[in-house]
C-alpha cells in the first residue's frame, strides 16, 4: 500500500471526525468509485458489494443507462419545485400507478418522508371517515419505518426511541406474524396499520401471506387503511415487482424509496383514489420531491426492473444465493431466511464482527440487528459473484 495514499485516507477519516456529526459507525476505508458489483477505496482495494448502499443500488454502480439518464436530464432541467408541471414526474407516476393497485402518487425524497406522508394521509382519512377519535396507528415488533418523529414512533426499538420521547401519541405495537390478538390491537379507533411485507432492519423476517390477509380483513372490518412499507422490500428485491404480490392482497397505501432512482434520493407514496381524495391542495408538500432529474432517472430504473426477464433473474440468483448459504458448513450459522435477494443469516456471533472481517476479505456487508447478516446485493448480481461471496464468507466464519 502506498504510504501517501494511506496517509490521505487517514486524513480524510480524521477530518470526517472533526467536521461531520458523529451519528454513523463507518467502515475503516474511504470509498472512491464503483463499477457494477464492485467498489474501490482510495487505496485501490476492491470490494464485492453485497449491501448495495443498504438495498439501494439495484442496478449496481455506474450503470451506463443510469449515467446516461442522469446526463440527459441534468442538461435539460434539474429542479423547478412542485409549483409547476414537468413531464418526467407525470411519466413516472403513470408507470407506478399502471403497475400497481394505486391510482395516485405523492413524491417524496426518502423512505422516512414517504412514511411521514402516509401517517398524515391516514390521520386525515381517519378524521374524515371516522371522526376525531380515529387516529390510532398499529405497527409491529421488529418494524423499521424511519427516524423522524412520526416514523420513529412506528419503529418500536428502545435504543432508537428512548432518547427522543415523548413521541407521537396513539401508536399500538402488536406481535408480527401473529393473527391472534389482531382484533384487540386493530379497533374502530385505528386509522391505519403499517407493515413491511418483508421486515428489513428488524432482522429480515418475511410476513406470512396468512398474516397479511388477516390484516386486510381486520382493516376492512374497522375501516382502517392498510399501509405496506415497501421502502426496502419493494421494486424487484423479492423477485416480484412488489413484495406483497405473492400474498394476493393489496394495500390502500404503499411507501417506496431506496432503489427507485438508482441511488439518487427519491421516495413515493402510492395510494388509492379513496385515500388520495381526502387530501386537499396545501395540506402536504415537499420542495425537492418528484423533481425532473430524479423522476427521469427513476423512470429508467423502473423500466429496467419491471421486466419479466430481470425479475426472473432476481428469483434465480436469489435461490442460488440461498443454496450457497445453506451449503456453508459453519456452526455460527443458525438460520437463513428471507425472499429473493433479501436474505438474512441468523448467527450465534455479532454481525459487526463479520462485517469488519468482510472489509479485510474485500466484501461489503450490512447487518440487520446484532446477530443477523443482511444480504441485499445489487439485483444485477450474477452466480459467479455469489460464488466469490460464498468463498469469502466461508473463510471469514472459519476465522472467527
Ligand atoms: C422498511 C423501511 N422503511 C423506511 C426506511 C427509512 O428510509 P430512509 O432511510 O430512506 O429514510 C427504511 C430504511 O432502511 C426501511 O428499511
GROMACS .gro file of C-alpha atoms and ligand atoms in nm:
model
  416
    1UNK     CA    1   0.000   0.000   0.000
    2UNK     CA    2   0.123   0.346  -0.093
    3UNK     CA    3   0.218   0.535   0.228
    4UNK     CA    4   0.100   0.863   0.074
    5UNK     CA    5  -0.246   0.717  -0.001
    6UNK     CA    6  -0.269   0.556   0.340
    7UNK     CA    7  -0.199   0.892   0.494
    8UNK     CA    8  -0.457   1.054   0.269
    9UNK     CA    9  -0.729   0.809   0.380
   10UNK     CA   10  -0.634   0.857   0.746
   11UNK     CA   11  -0.651   1.234   0.699
   12UNK     CA   12  -0.995   1.216   0.541
   13UNK     CA   13  -1.123   0.996   0.825
   14UNK     CA   14  -0.976   1.239   1.083
   15UNK     CA   15  -1.141   1.533   0.904
   16UNK     CA   16  -1.472   1.345   0.899
   17UNK     CA   17  -1.447   1.301   1.276
   18UNK     CA   18  -1.370   1.668   1.318
   19UNK     CA   19  -1.640   1.813   1.091
   20UNK     CA   20  -1.925   1.563   1.042
   21UNK     CA   21  -2.175   1.489   1.319
   22UNK     CA   22  -2.087   1.151   1.465
   23UNK     CA   23  -2.411   0.954   1.426
   24UNK     CA   24  -2.281   0.675   1.199
   25UNK     CA   25  -2.041   0.387   1.250
   26UNK     CA   26  -1.848   0.387   0.923
   27UNK     CA   27  -1.617   0.129   0.767
   28UNK     CA   28  -1.241   0.190   0.802
   29UNK     CA   29  -1.184   0.290   0.438
   30UNK     CA   30  -1.261   0.587   0.214
   31UNK     CA   31  -1.456   0.486  -0.097
   32UNK     CA   32  -1.356   0.626  -0.431
   33UNK     CA   33  -1.552   0.475  -0.721
   34UNK     CA   34  -1.765   0.180  -0.827
   35UNK     CA   35  -1.847  -0.030  -1.132
   36UNK     CA   36  -2.118  -0.297  -1.146
   37UNK     CA   37  -2.082  -0.520  -0.838
   38UNK     CA   38  -1.752  -0.366  -0.723
   39UNK     CA   39  -1.646  -0.060  -0.525
   40UNK     CA   40  -1.285   0.059  -0.480
   41UNK     CA   41  -1.135   0.255  -0.194
   42UNK     CA   42  -0.880   0.534  -0.225
   43UNK     CA   43  -0.600   0.282  -0.171
   44UNK     CA   44  -0.715   0.088  -0.477
   45UNK     CA   45  -0.860  -0.206  -0.283
   46UNK     CA   46  -1.164  -0.367  -0.449
   47UNK     CA   47  -1.473  -0.474  -0.252
   48UNK     CA   48  -1.751  -0.701  -0.375
   49UNK     CA   49  -2.071  -0.516  -0.284
   50UNK     CA   50  -2.332  -0.734  -0.111
   51UNK     CA   51  -2.514  -0.446   0.060
   52UNK     CA   52  -2.587  -0.208  -0.232
   53UNK     CA   53  -2.585   0.110  -0.024
   54UNK     CA   54  -2.842  -0.057   0.206
   55UNK     CA   55  -3.064  -0.207  -0.064
   56UNK     CA   56  -3.048   0.099  -0.289
   57UNK     CA   57  -2.809   0.034  -0.582
   58UNK     CA   58  -3.036  -0.216  -0.759
   59UNK     CA   59  -2.854  -0.175  -1.091
   60UNK     CA   60  -2.510  -0.174  -0.929
   61UNK     CA   61  -2.257   0.107  -0.961
   62UNK     CA   62  -2.210   0.343  -1.255
   63UNK     CA   63  -2.469   0.162  -1.466
   64UNK     CA   64  -2.427   0.316  -1.815
   65UNK     CA   65  -2.804   0.358  -1.858
   66UNK     CA   66  -2.841   0.535  -1.523
   67UNK     CA   67  -2.545   0.760  -1.604
   68UNK     CA   68  -2.694   0.843  -1.946
   69UNK     CA   69  -3.036   0.917  -1.791
   70UNK     CA   70  -2.874   1.149  -1.536
   71UNK     CA   71  -2.671   1.330  -1.801
   72UNK     CA   72  -2.962   1.367  -2.042
   73UNK     CA   73  -3.196   1.518  -1.783
   74UNK     CA   74  -2.931   1.720  -1.596
   75UNK     CA   75  -2.858   1.910  -1.915
   76UNK     CA   76  -3.228   1.988  -1.958
   77UNK     CA   77  -3.394   2.068  -1.624
   78UNK     CA   78  -3.298   1.966  -1.269
   79UNK     CA   79  -3.539   2.140  -1.034
   80UNK     CA   80  -3.843   2.362  -1.061
   81UNK     CA   81  -4.044   2.292  -0.737
   82UNK     CA   82  -4.392   2.144  -0.735
   83UNK     CA   83  -4.550   2.475  -0.832
   84UNK     CA   84  -4.514   2.369  -1.197
   85UNK     CA   85  -4.588   2.064  -1.413
   86UNK     CA   86  -4.298   1.862  -1.554
   87UNK     CA   87  -4.306   1.567  -1.793
   88UNK     CA   88  -4.073   1.323  -1.606
   89UNK     CA   89  -4.282   1.341  -1.285
   90UNK     CA   90  -4.605   1.263  -1.469
   91UNK     CA   91  -4.445   0.982  -1.670
   92UNK     CA   92  -4.313   0.814  -1.354
   93UNK     CA   93  -4.648   0.849  -1.176
   94UNK     CA   94  -4.820   0.690  -1.478
   95UNK     CA   95  -4.579   0.395  -1.468
   96UNK     CA   96  -4.616   0.341  -1.092
   97UNK     CA   97  -4.995   0.350  -1.099
   98UNK     CA   98  -5.024   0.139  -1.417
   99UNK     CA   99  -4.819  -0.133  -1.248
  100UNK     CA  100  -4.974  -0.138  -0.902
  101UNK     CA  101  -5.302  -0.121  -0.707
  102UNK     CA  102  -5.264   0.257  -0.681
  103UNK     CA  103  -5.444   0.542  -0.857
  104UNK     CA  104  -5.231   0.833  -0.735
  105UNK     CA  105  -4.872   0.905  -0.631
  106UNK     CA  106  -4.725   1.162  -0.392
  107UNK     CA  107  -4.348   1.200  -0.440
  108UNK     CA  108  -4.100   1.241  -0.152
  109UNK     CA  109  -3.722   1.230  -0.102
  110UNK     CA  110  -3.670   0.926   0.125
  111UNK     CA  111  -3.831   0.629   0.295
  112UNK     CA  112  -3.885   0.821   0.615
  113UNK     CA  113  -4.053   1.106   0.431
  114UNK     CA  114  -4.277   0.859   0.250
  115UNK     CA  115  -4.392   0.710   0.582
  116UNK     CA  116  -4.438   1.055   0.739
  117UNK     CA  117  -4.666   1.144   0.448
  118UNK     CA  118  -4.854   0.816   0.479
  119UNK     CA  119  -4.912   0.889   0.850
  120UNK     CA  120  -5.064   1.226   0.760
  121UNK     CA  121  -5.283   1.076   0.487
  122UNK     CA  122  -5.404   0.808   0.732
  123UNK     CA  123  -5.475   1.065   1.006
  124UNK     CA  124  -5.675   1.276   0.762
  125UNK     CA  125  -5.859   0.971   0.629
  126UNK     CA  126  -5.950   0.869   0.986
  127UNK     CA  127  -6.078   1.216   1.069
  128UNK     CA  128  -6.286   1.242   0.752
  129UNK     CA  129  -6.436   0.893   0.769
  130UNK     CA  130  -6.443   0.816   1.142
  131UNK     CA  131  -6.419   1.139   1.337
  132UNK     CA  132  -6.176   1.284   1.590
  133UNK     CA  133  -6.111   0.956   1.779
  134UNK     CA  134  -5.999   0.756   1.475
  135UNK     CA  135  -5.628   0.837   1.491
  136UNK     CA  136  -5.455   0.528   1.630
  137UNK     CA  137  -5.188   0.359   1.419
  138UNK     CA  138  -5.087  -0.004   1.462
  139UNK     CA  139  -4.731  -0.122   1.390
  140UNK     CA  140  -4.541  -0.441   1.473
  141UNK     CA  141  -4.245  -0.552   1.678
  142UNK     CA  142  -3.914  -0.552   1.484
  143UNK     CA  143  -4.062  -0.290   1.246
  144UNK     CA  144  -3.848  -0.014   1.097
  145UNK     CA  145  -4.024   0.279   0.933
  146UNK     CA  146  -3.771   0.561   0.972
  147UNK     CA  147  -3.611   0.814   1.204
  148UNK     CA  148  -3.830   1.129   1.200
  149UNK     CA  149  -4.074   1.156   1.492
  150UNK     CA  150  -4.379   1.002   1.322
  151UNK     CA  151  -4.197   0.715   1.151
  152UNK     CA  152  -3.979   0.665   1.462
  153UNK     CA  153  -4.295   0.627   1.670
  154UNK     CA  154  -4.380   0.326   1.447
  155UNK     CA  155  -4.030   0.181   1.497
  156UNK     CA  156  -4.052   0.011   1.836
  157UNK     CA  157  -3.683  -0.021   1.917
  158UNK     CA  158  -3.584   0.113   2.258
  159UNK     CA  159  -3.239   0.241   2.157
  160UNK     CA  160  -3.389   0.443   1.871
  161UNK     CA  161  -3.692   0.578   2.060
  162UNK     CA  162  -3.583   0.636   2.421
  163UNK     CA  163  -3.365   0.948   2.368
  164UNK     CA  164  -3.646   1.128   2.184
  165UNK     CA  165  -3.959   1.065   2.392
  166UNK     CA  166  -4.232   1.187   2.402
  167UNK     CA  167  -4.314   1.050   2.058
  168UNK     CA  168  -4.634   1.060   1.850
  169UNK     CA  169  -4.938   0.957   2.055
  170UNK     CA  170  -5.184   0.682   1.956
  171UNK     CA  171  -4.938   0.411   1.850
  172UNK     CA  172  -5.023   0.047   1.924
  173UNK     CA  173  -4.749  -0.217   1.884
  174UNK     CA  174  -4.866  -0.572   1.804
  175UNK     CA  175  -4.674  -0.900   1.755
  176UNK     CA  176  -4.553  -0.952   1.397
  177UNK     CA  177  -4.690  -1.255   1.209
  178UNK     CA  178  -4.938  -1.333   1.486
  179UNK     CA  179  -5.302  -1.341   1.378
  180UNK     CA  180  -5.427  -1.398   1.733
  181UNK     CA  181  -5.474  -1.068   1.909
  182UNK     CA  182  -5.519  -0.860   1.594
  183UNK     CA  183  -5.883  -0.788   1.686
  184UNK     CA  184  -5.782  -0.621   2.011
  185UNK     CA  185  -5.495  -0.423   1.854
  186UNK     CA  186  -5.686  -0.303   1.546
  187UNK     CA  187  -6.012  -0.137   1.654
  188UNK     CA  188  -6.265   0.125   1.546
  189UNK     CA  189  -6.012   0.384   1.669
  190UNK     CA  190  -5.745   0.263   1.423
  191UNK     CA  191  -5.691   0.482   1.119
  192UNK     CA  192  -5.406   0.272   0.975
  193UNK     CA  193  -5.191  -0.038   1.010
  194UNK     CA  194  -4.828  -0.009   0.892
  195UNK     CA  195  -4.640  -0.325   0.799
  196UNK     CA  196  -4.334  -0.426   0.596
  197UNK     CA  197  -4.422  -0.732   0.380
  198UNK     CA  198  -4.061  -0.836   0.447
  199UNK     CA  199  -3.913  -0.671   0.755
  200UNK     CA  200  -3.564  -0.543   0.677
  201UNK     CA  201  -3.371  -0.360   0.950
  202UNK     CA  202  -3.552  -0.556   1.221
  203UNK     CA  203  -3.386  -0.884   1.116
  204UNK     CA  204  -3.520  -0.989   0.770
  205UNK     CA  205  -3.850  -1.150   0.866
  206UNK     CA  206  -4.099  -1.217   0.583
  207UNK     CA  207  -4.466  -1.166   0.673
  208UNK     CA  208  -4.671  -1.478   0.609
  209UNK     CA  209  -4.945  -1.446   0.343
  210UNK     CA  210  -5.199  -1.550   0.614
  211UNK     CA  211  -5.086  -1.262   0.834
  212UNK     CA  212  -5.117  -1.006   0.553
  213UNK     CA  213  -5.461  -1.145   0.459
  214UNK     CA  214  -5.575  -1.125   0.824
  215UNK     CA  215  -5.456  -0.762   0.839
  216UNK     CA  216  -5.650  -0.681   0.522
  217UNK     CA  217  -5.967  -0.843   0.660
  218UNK     CA  218  -5.945  -0.671   1.000
  219UNK     CA  219  -5.866  -0.330   0.843
  220UNK     CA  220  -6.175  -0.365   0.625
  221UNK     CA  221  -6.388  -0.457   0.929
  222UNK     CA  222  -6.296  -0.141   1.121
  223UNK     CA  223  -6.245   0.097   0.827
  224UNK     CA  224  -5.867   0.133   0.876
  225UNK     CA  225  -5.612   0.178   0.598
  226UNK     CA  226  -5.358  -0.095   0.532
  227UNK     CA  227  -5.016   0.058   0.459
  228UNK     CA  228  -4.738  -0.156   0.312
  229UNK     CA  229  -4.391  -0.015   0.368
  230UNK     CA  230  -4.203  -0.150   0.066
  231UNK     CA  231  -3.920   0.102   0.101
  232UNK     CA  232  -3.671  -0.185   0.126
  233UNK     CA  233  -3.853  -0.497   0.001
  234UNK     CA  234  -4.029  -0.336  -0.297
  235UNK     CA  235  -3.928  -0.286  -0.661
  236UNK     CA  236  -3.797  -0.626  -0.753
  237UNK     CA  237  -3.593  -0.715  -0.444
  238UNK     CA  238  -3.804  -1.025  -0.365
  239UNK     CA  239  -3.818  -1.134  -0.730
  240UNK     CA  240  -4.169  -0.991  -0.771
  241UNK     CA  241  -4.217  -0.625  -0.861
  242UNK     CA  242  -4.385  -0.575  -0.522
  243UNK     CA  243  -4.319  -0.790  -0.216
  244UNK     CA  244  -4.693  -0.811  -0.143
  245UNK     CA  245  -4.780  -0.953  -0.487
  246UNK     CA  246  -4.740  -1.312  -0.364
  247UNK     CA  247  -4.993  -1.262  -0.082
  248UNK     CA  248  -5.272  -1.193  -0.332
  249UNK     CA  249  -5.394  -0.886  -0.144
  250UNK     CA  250  -5.334  -0.516  -0.197
  251UNK     CA  251  -5.292  -0.227   0.048
  252UNK     CA  252  -5.456   0.116   0.046
  253UNK     CA  253  -5.117   0.289   0.062
  254UNK     CA  254  -4.767   0.169  -0.028
  255UNK     CA  255  -4.448   0.358   0.053
  256UNK     CA  256  -4.136   0.330  -0.165
  257UNK     CA  257  -3.788   0.482  -0.176
  258UNK     CA  258  -3.445   0.314  -0.172
  259UNK     CA  259  -3.384   0.167  -0.524
  260UNK     CA  260  -3.630   0.379  -0.721
  261UNK     CA  261  -3.384   0.628  -0.873
  262UNK     CA  262  -3.073   0.409  -0.890
  263UNK     CA  263  -2.907   0.581  -0.593
  264UNK     CA  264  -3.045   0.934  -0.626
  265UNK     CA  265  -3.270   1.033  -0.334
  266UNK     CA  266  -3.638   0.974  -0.406
  267UNK     CA  267  -3.944   0.833  -0.234
  268UNK     CA  268  -4.305   0.779  -0.333
  269UNK     CA  269  -4.638   0.723  -0.161
  270UNK     CA  270  -4.880   0.523  -0.374
  271UNK     CA  271  -5.248   0.538  -0.280
  272UNK     CA  272  -5.596   0.453  -0.399
  273UNK     CA  273  -5.827   0.735  -0.510
  274UNK     CA  274  -6.031   0.678  -0.193
  275UNK     CA  275  -5.726   0.779   0.015
  276UNK     CA  276  -5.594   1.046  -0.221
  277UNK     CA  277  -5.931   1.222  -0.234
  278UNK     CA  278  -5.916   1.321   0.135
  279UNK     CA  279  -5.608   1.538   0.073
  280UNK     CA  280  -5.667   1.897  -0.035
  281UNK     CA  281  -5.427   2.144  -0.203
  282UNK     CA  282  -5.186   2.289   0.054
  283UNK     CA  283  -5.225   2.007   0.309
  284UNK     CA  284  -4.894   1.838   0.228
  285UNK     CA  285  -4.586   1.932   0.027
  286UNK     CA  286  -4.211   1.896  -0.027
  287UNK     CA  287  -3.978   2.135  -0.212
  288UNK     CA  288  -3.743   1.887  -0.381
  289UNK     CA  289  -3.980   1.592  -0.417
  290UNK     CA  290  -4.052   1.447  -0.760
  291UNK     CA  291  -3.813   1.683  -0.937
  292UNK     CA  292  -3.742   1.627  -1.308
  293UNK     CA  293  -3.390   1.485  -1.256
  294UNK     CA  294  -3.478   1.214  -1.004
  295UNK     CA  295  -3.805   1.119  -1.170
  296UNK     CA  296  -3.645   1.090  -1.517
  297UNK     CA  297  -3.380   0.859  -1.372
  298UNK     CA  298  -3.643   0.665  -1.173
  299UNK     CA  299  -3.846   0.609  -1.493
  300UNK     CA  300  -3.540   0.449  -1.647
  301UNK     CA  301  -3.470   0.234  -1.338
  302UNK     CA  302  -3.835   0.131  -1.312
  303UNK     CA  303  -3.844   0.010  -1.675
  304UNK     CA  304  -3.525  -0.193  -1.624
  305UNK     CA  305  -3.661  -0.363  -1.310
  306UNK     CA  306  -4.018  -0.407  -1.432
  307UNK     CA  307  -3.914  -0.656  -1.697
  308UNK     CA  308  -4.010  -1.024  -1.660
  309UNK     CA  309  -3.657  -1.133  -1.758
  310UNK     CA  310  -3.498  -0.904  -1.496
  311UNK     CA  311  -3.736  -1.024  -1.220
  312UNK     CA  312  -3.678  -1.385  -1.329
  313UNK     CA  313  -3.303  -1.326  -1.288
  314UNK     CA  314  -3.361  -1.195  -0.932
  315UNK     CA  315  -3.559  -1.510  -0.845
  316UNK     CA  316  -3.296  -1.738  -0.997
  317UNK     CA  317  -2.989  -1.580  -0.835
  318UNK     CA  318  -3.182  -1.532  -0.509
  319UNK     CA  319  -3.244  -1.907  -0.497
  320UNK     CA  320  -2.877  -1.972  -0.581
  321UNK     CA  321  -2.760  -1.737  -0.304
  322UNK     CA  322  -2.983  -1.918  -0.056
  323UNK     CA  323  -2.848  -2.257  -0.166
  324UNK     CA  324  -2.485  -2.142  -0.140
  325UNK     CA  325  -2.553  -2.001   0.208
  326UNK     CA  326  -2.717  -2.324   0.320
  327UNK     CA  327  -2.414  -2.517   0.196
  328UNK     CA  328  -2.173  -2.322   0.418
  329UNK     CA  329  -2.076  -2.563   0.689
  330UNK     CA  330  -2.028  -2.326   0.982
  331UNK     CA  331  -2.151  -2.376   1.338
  332UNK     CA  332  -2.208  -1.999   1.351
  333UNK     CA  333  -2.499  -2.009   1.101
  334UNK     CA  334  -2.831  -2.082   1.269
  335UNK     CA  335  -3.088  -1.990   1.005
  336UNK     CA  336  -3.115  -1.850   0.653
  337UNK     CA  337  -3.444  -1.670   0.583
  338UNK     CA  338  -3.593  -1.411   0.350
  339UNK     CA  339  -3.707  -1.388  -0.011
  340UNK     CA  340  -3.535  -1.328  -0.345
  341UNK     CA  341  -3.228  -1.110  -0.297
  342UNK     CA  342  -3.326  -1.005   0.055
  343UNK     CA  343  -3.184  -1.276   0.277
  344UNK     CA  344  -3.098  -1.278   0.646
  345UNK     CA  345  -2.838  -1.506   0.803
  346UNK     CA  346  -2.903  -1.552   1.174
  347UNK     CA  347  -2.575  -1.628   1.354
  348UNK     CA  348  -2.455  -1.701   1.707
  349UNK     CA  349  -2.194  -1.425   1.673
  350UNK     CA  350  -2.222  -1.048   1.629
  351UNK     CA  351  -2.288  -0.935   1.274
  352UNK     CA  352  -2.048  -0.641   1.329
  353UNK     CA  353  -1.758  -0.887   1.371
  354UNK     CA  354  -1.837  -1.047   1.035
  355UNK     CA  355  -1.882  -0.708   0.867
  356UNK     CA  356  -1.542  -0.584   0.994
  357UNK     CA  357  -1.371  -0.905   0.877
  358UNK     CA  358  -1.556  -0.861   0.547
  359UNK     CA  359  -1.359  -0.542   0.475
  360UNK     CA  360  -1.031  -0.735   0.517
  361UNK     CA  361  -1.161  -1.000   0.276
  362UNK     CA  362  -1.289  -0.749   0.018
  363UNK     CA  363  -1.660  -0.777   0.099
  364UNK     CA  364  -1.910  -0.501   0.175
  365UNK     CA  365  -2.182  -0.632   0.408
  366UNK     CA  366  -2.454  -0.491   0.630
  367UNK     CA  367  -2.630  -0.624   0.939
  368UNK     CA  368  -2.993  -0.627   1.050
  369UNK     CA  369  -2.979  -0.627   1.426
  370UNK     CA  370  -2.699  -0.765   1.645
  371UNK     CA  371  -2.677  -1.122   1.508
  372UNK     CA  372  -2.820  -1.107   1.156
  373UNK     CA  373  -2.623  -1.056   0.838
  374UNK     CA  374  -2.847  -0.895   0.577
  375UNK     CA  375  -2.768  -0.986   0.217
  376UNK     CA  376  -2.913  -0.726  -0.019
  377UNK     CA  377  -2.670  -0.716  -0.314
  378UNK     CA  378  -2.739  -0.519  -0.633
  379UNK     CA  379  -3.012  -0.704  -0.826
  380UNK     CA  380  -2.770  -0.744  -1.120
  381UNK     CA  381  -2.557  -0.989  -0.916
  382UNK     CA  382  -2.451  -1.300  -1.110
  383UNK     CA  383  -2.388  -1.656  -0.987
  384UNK     CA  384  -2.012  -1.600  -1.032
  385UNK     CA  385  -2.025  -1.311  -0.780
  386UNK     CA  386  -2.222  -1.531  -0.541
  387UNK     CA  387  -1.952  -1.799  -0.567
  388UNK     CA  388  -1.683  -1.546  -0.472
  389UNK     CA  389  -1.902  -1.413  -0.190
  390UNK     CA  390  -1.969  -1.764  -0.052
  391UNK     CA  391  -1.597  -1.847  -0.059
  392UNK     CA  392  -1.507  -1.529   0.129
  393UNK     CA  393  -1.788  -1.565   0.386
  394UNK     CA  394  -1.685  -1.926   0.449
  395UNK     CA  395  -1.326  -1.811   0.513
  396UNK     CA  396  -1.444  -1.529   0.744
  397UNK     CA  397  -1.664  -1.761   0.951
  398UNK     CA  398  -1.381  -2.014   0.978
  399UNK     CA  399  -1.151  -1.743   1.118
  400UNK     CA  400  -1.395  -1.635   1.390
  401LIG     C1  401  -3.876  -0.057   0.555
  401LIG     C2  402  -3.811   0.078   0.569
  401LIG     N1  403  -3.888   0.186   0.584
  401LIG     C3  404  -3.834   0.309   0.595
  401LIG     C4  405  -3.698   0.328   0.593
  401LIG     C5  406  -3.640   0.466   0.606
  401LIG     O1  407  -3.590   0.506   0.482
  401LIG     P1  408  -3.487   0.626   0.469
  401LIG     O2  409  -3.361   0.586   0.537
  401LIG     O3  410  -3.473   0.645   0.319
  401LIG     O4  411  -3.550   0.746   0.531
  401LIG     C6  412  -3.614   0.218   0.576
  401LIG     C7  413  -3.467   0.236   0.577
  401LIG     O5  414  -3.390   0.147   0.597
  401LIG     C8  415  -3.672   0.090   0.565
  401LIG     O6  416  -3.595  -0.019   0.551
   0.00000   0.00000   0.00000
